[in-house]
Amino acid sequence: MRKAINDEKALQHQLKQLTRKERTHRLCTRGGMLESFLQEPERLTDDDVMLLLKLIFHRQDTQELLKKLLEREKPETP
């Protein structure tokens, strides 16, 4: 019984690590995508980028596109 509990804890820990690595990869990839569209990104502060994103994502056309993208059928994970 103790071994089963320890095995379950180990599997839960492994799942958390994989989820964290997946999230980190996604954040780095998407951050790189954003930076590729910024002119002189090193001159912009985090607040500048946040202001720009707020303005872009509060536009009606952006909201409509985002809604359409989220309504798509989710791809199955292997």
PDB file of C-alpha atoms in Angstrom:
ATOM      1  CA  MET A   1       0.000   0.000   0.000  1.00  0.00           C
ATOM      2  CA  ARG A   2       2.812   2.383   0.917  1.00  0.00           C
ATOM      3  CA  LYS A   3       4.611   1.645  -2.345  1.00  0.00           C
ATOM      4  CA  ALA A   4       1.459   2.385  -4.348  1.00  0.00           C
ATOM      5  CA  ILE A   5       1.033   5.715  -2.551  1.00  0.00           C
ATOM      6  CA  ASN A   6       4.678   6.636  -3.173  1.00  0.00           C
ATOM      7  CA  ASP A   7       4.388   5.597  -6.830  1.00  0.00           C
ATOM      8  CA  GLU A   8       1.299   7.791  -7.210  1.00  0.00           C
ATOM      9  CA  LYS A   9       3.107  10.756  -5.627  1.00  0.00           C
ATOM     10  CA  ALA A  10       6.064  10.226  -7.957  1.00  0.00           C
ATOM     11  CA  LEU A  11       3.769  10.145 -10.995  1.00  0.00           C
ATOM     12  CA  GLN A  12       1.977  13.306  -9.864  1.00  0.00           C
ATOM     13  CA  HIS A  13       5.331  15.047  -9.426  1.00  0.00           C
ATOM     14  CA  GLN A  14       6.436  13.898 -12.881  1.00  0.00           C
ATOM     15  CA  LEU A  15       3.201  15.220 -14.412  1.00  0.00           C
ATOM     16  CA  LYS A  16       3.695  18.606 -12.732  1.00  0.00           C
ATOM     17  CA  GLN A  17       7.242  18.814 -14.106  1.00  0.00           C
ATOM     18  CA  LEU A  18       6.110  17.974 -17.636  1.00  0.00           C
ATOM     19  CA  THR A  19       3.289  20.510 -17.423  1.00  0.00           C
ATOM     20  CA  ARG A  20       5.727  23.158 -16.154  1.00  0.00           C
ATOM     21  CA  LYS A  21       8.207  22.416 -18.967  1.00  0.00           C
ATOM     22  CA  GLU A  22       5.411  22.577 -21.542  1.00  0.00           C
ATOM     23  CA  ARG A  23       4.234  25.940 -20.164  1.00  0.00           C
ATOM     24  CA  THR A  24       7.774  27.339 -20.089  1.00  0.00           C
ATOM     25  CA  HIS A  25       8.328  26.270 -23.701  1.00  0.00           C
ATOM     26  CA  ARG A  26       5.004  27.870 -24.746  1.00  0.00           C
ATOM     27  CA  LEU A  27       5.841  31.134 -22.939  1.00  0.00           C
ATOM     28  CA  CYS A  28       9.295  31.352 -24.508  1.00  0.00           C
ATOM     29  CA  THR A  29       7.990  30.543 -27.984  1.00  0.00           C
ATOM     30  CA  ARG A  30       5.147  33.033 -27.835  1.00  0.00           C
ATOM     31  CA  GLY A  31       7.331  35.702 -26.237  1.00  0.00           C
ATOM     32  CA  GLY A  32       9.741  35.275 -29.137  1.00  0.00           C
ATOM     33  CA  MET A  33       6.867  35.603 -31.593  1.00  0.00           C
ATOM     34  CA  LEU A  34       5.756  38.855 -29.952  1.00  0.00           C
ATOM     35  CA  GLU A  35       9.270  40.259 -29.892  1.00  0.00           C
ATOM     36  CA  SER A  36       9.713  39.534 -33.596  1.00  0.00           C
ATOM     37  CA  PHE A  37       6.929  42.055 -34.320  1.00  0.00           C
ATOM     38  CA  LEU A  38       8.297  44.807 -32.064  1.00  0.00           C
ATOM     39  CA  GLN A  39      10.602  47.431 -33.474  1.00  0.00           C
ATOM     40  CA  GLU A  40      13.638  47.808 -31.228  1.00  0.00           C
ATOM     41  CA  PRO A  41      12.191  45.618 -28.450  1.00  0.00           C
ATOM     42  CA  GLU A  42      15.143  46.322 -26.159  1.00  0.00           C
ATOM     43  CA  ARG A  43      14.062  49.992 -25.967  1.00  0.00           C
ATOM     44  CA  LEU A  44      10.524  49.153 -24.811  1.00  0.00           C
ATOM     45  CA  THR A  45       9.703  48.619 -21.157  1.00  0.00           C
ATOM     46  CA  ASP A  46       7.418  45.857 -19.903  1.00  0.00           C
ATOM     47  CA  ASP A  47       4.798  48.565 -19.305  1.00  0.00           C
ATOM     48  CA  ASP A  48       5.116  49.719 -22.935  1.00  0.00           C
ATOM     49  CA  VAL A  49       4.520  46.203 -24.207  1.00  0.00           C
ATOM     50  CA  MET A  50       1.580  45.711 -21.829  1.00  0.00           C
ATOM     51  CA  LEU A  51       0.000  48.970 -23.036  1.00  0.00           C
ATOM     52  CA  LEU A  52       0.415  47.901 -26.645  1.00  0.00           C
ATOM     53  CA  LEU A  53      -1.121  44.480 -25.970  1.00  0.00           C
ATOM     54  CA  LYS A  54      -4.040  46.019 -24.070  1.00  0.00           C
ATOM     55  CA  LEU A  55      -4.784  48.341 -26.966  1.00  0.00           C
ATOM     56  CA  ILE A  56      -4.571  45.539 -29.523  1.00  0.00           C
ATOM     57  CA  PHE A  57      -6.672  43.055 -27.558  1.00  0.00           C
ATOM     58  CA  HIS A  58      -9.402  45.577 -26.695  1.00  0.00           C
ATOM     59  CA  ARG A  59     -10.127  46.213 -30.381  1.00  0.00           C
ATOM     60  CA  GLN A  60     -13.417  44.765 -31.569  1.00  0.00           C
ATOM     61  CA  ASP A  61     -11.880  43.049 -34.600  1.00  0.00           C
ATOM     62  CA  THR A  62      -9.242  41.404 -32.411  1.00  0.00           C
ATOM     63  CA  GLN A  63     -11.913  40.195 -29.974  1.00  0.00           C
ATOM     64  CA  GLU A  64     -13.957  38.721 -32.839  1.00  0.00           C
ATOM     65  CA  LEU A  65     -10.953  36.930 -34.309  1.00  0.00           C
ATOM     66  CA  LEU A  66      -9.935  35.575 -30.912  1.00  0.00           C
ATOM     67  CA  LYS A  67     -13.460  34.280 -30.335  1.00  0.00           C
ATOM     68  CA  LYS A  68     -13.413  32.507 -33.728  1.00  0.00           C
ATOM     69  CA  LEU A  69     -10.031  30.962 -32.986  1.00  0.00           C
ATOM     70  CA  LEU A  70     -11.206  29.694 -29.606  1.00  0.00           C
ATOM     71  CA  GLU A  71     -14.379  28.233 -31.097  1.00  0.00           C
ATOM     72  CA  ARG A  72     -12.399  25.998 -33.433  1.00  0.00           C
ATOM     73  CA  GLU A  73     -12.351  22.329 -32.657  1.00  0.00           C
ATOM     74  CA  LYS A  74      -9.452  21.590 -30.347  1.00  0.00           C
ATOM     75  CA  PRO A  75      -6.820  19.245 -31.803  1.00  0.00           C
ATOM     76  CA  GLU A  76      -6.530  15.916 -30.048  1.00  0.00           C
ATOM     77  CA  THR A  77      -3.420  15.408 -27.958  1.00  0.00           C
ATOM     78  CA  PRO A  78      -1.480  12.234 -28.698  1.00  0.00           C
TER      79      PRO A  78
END
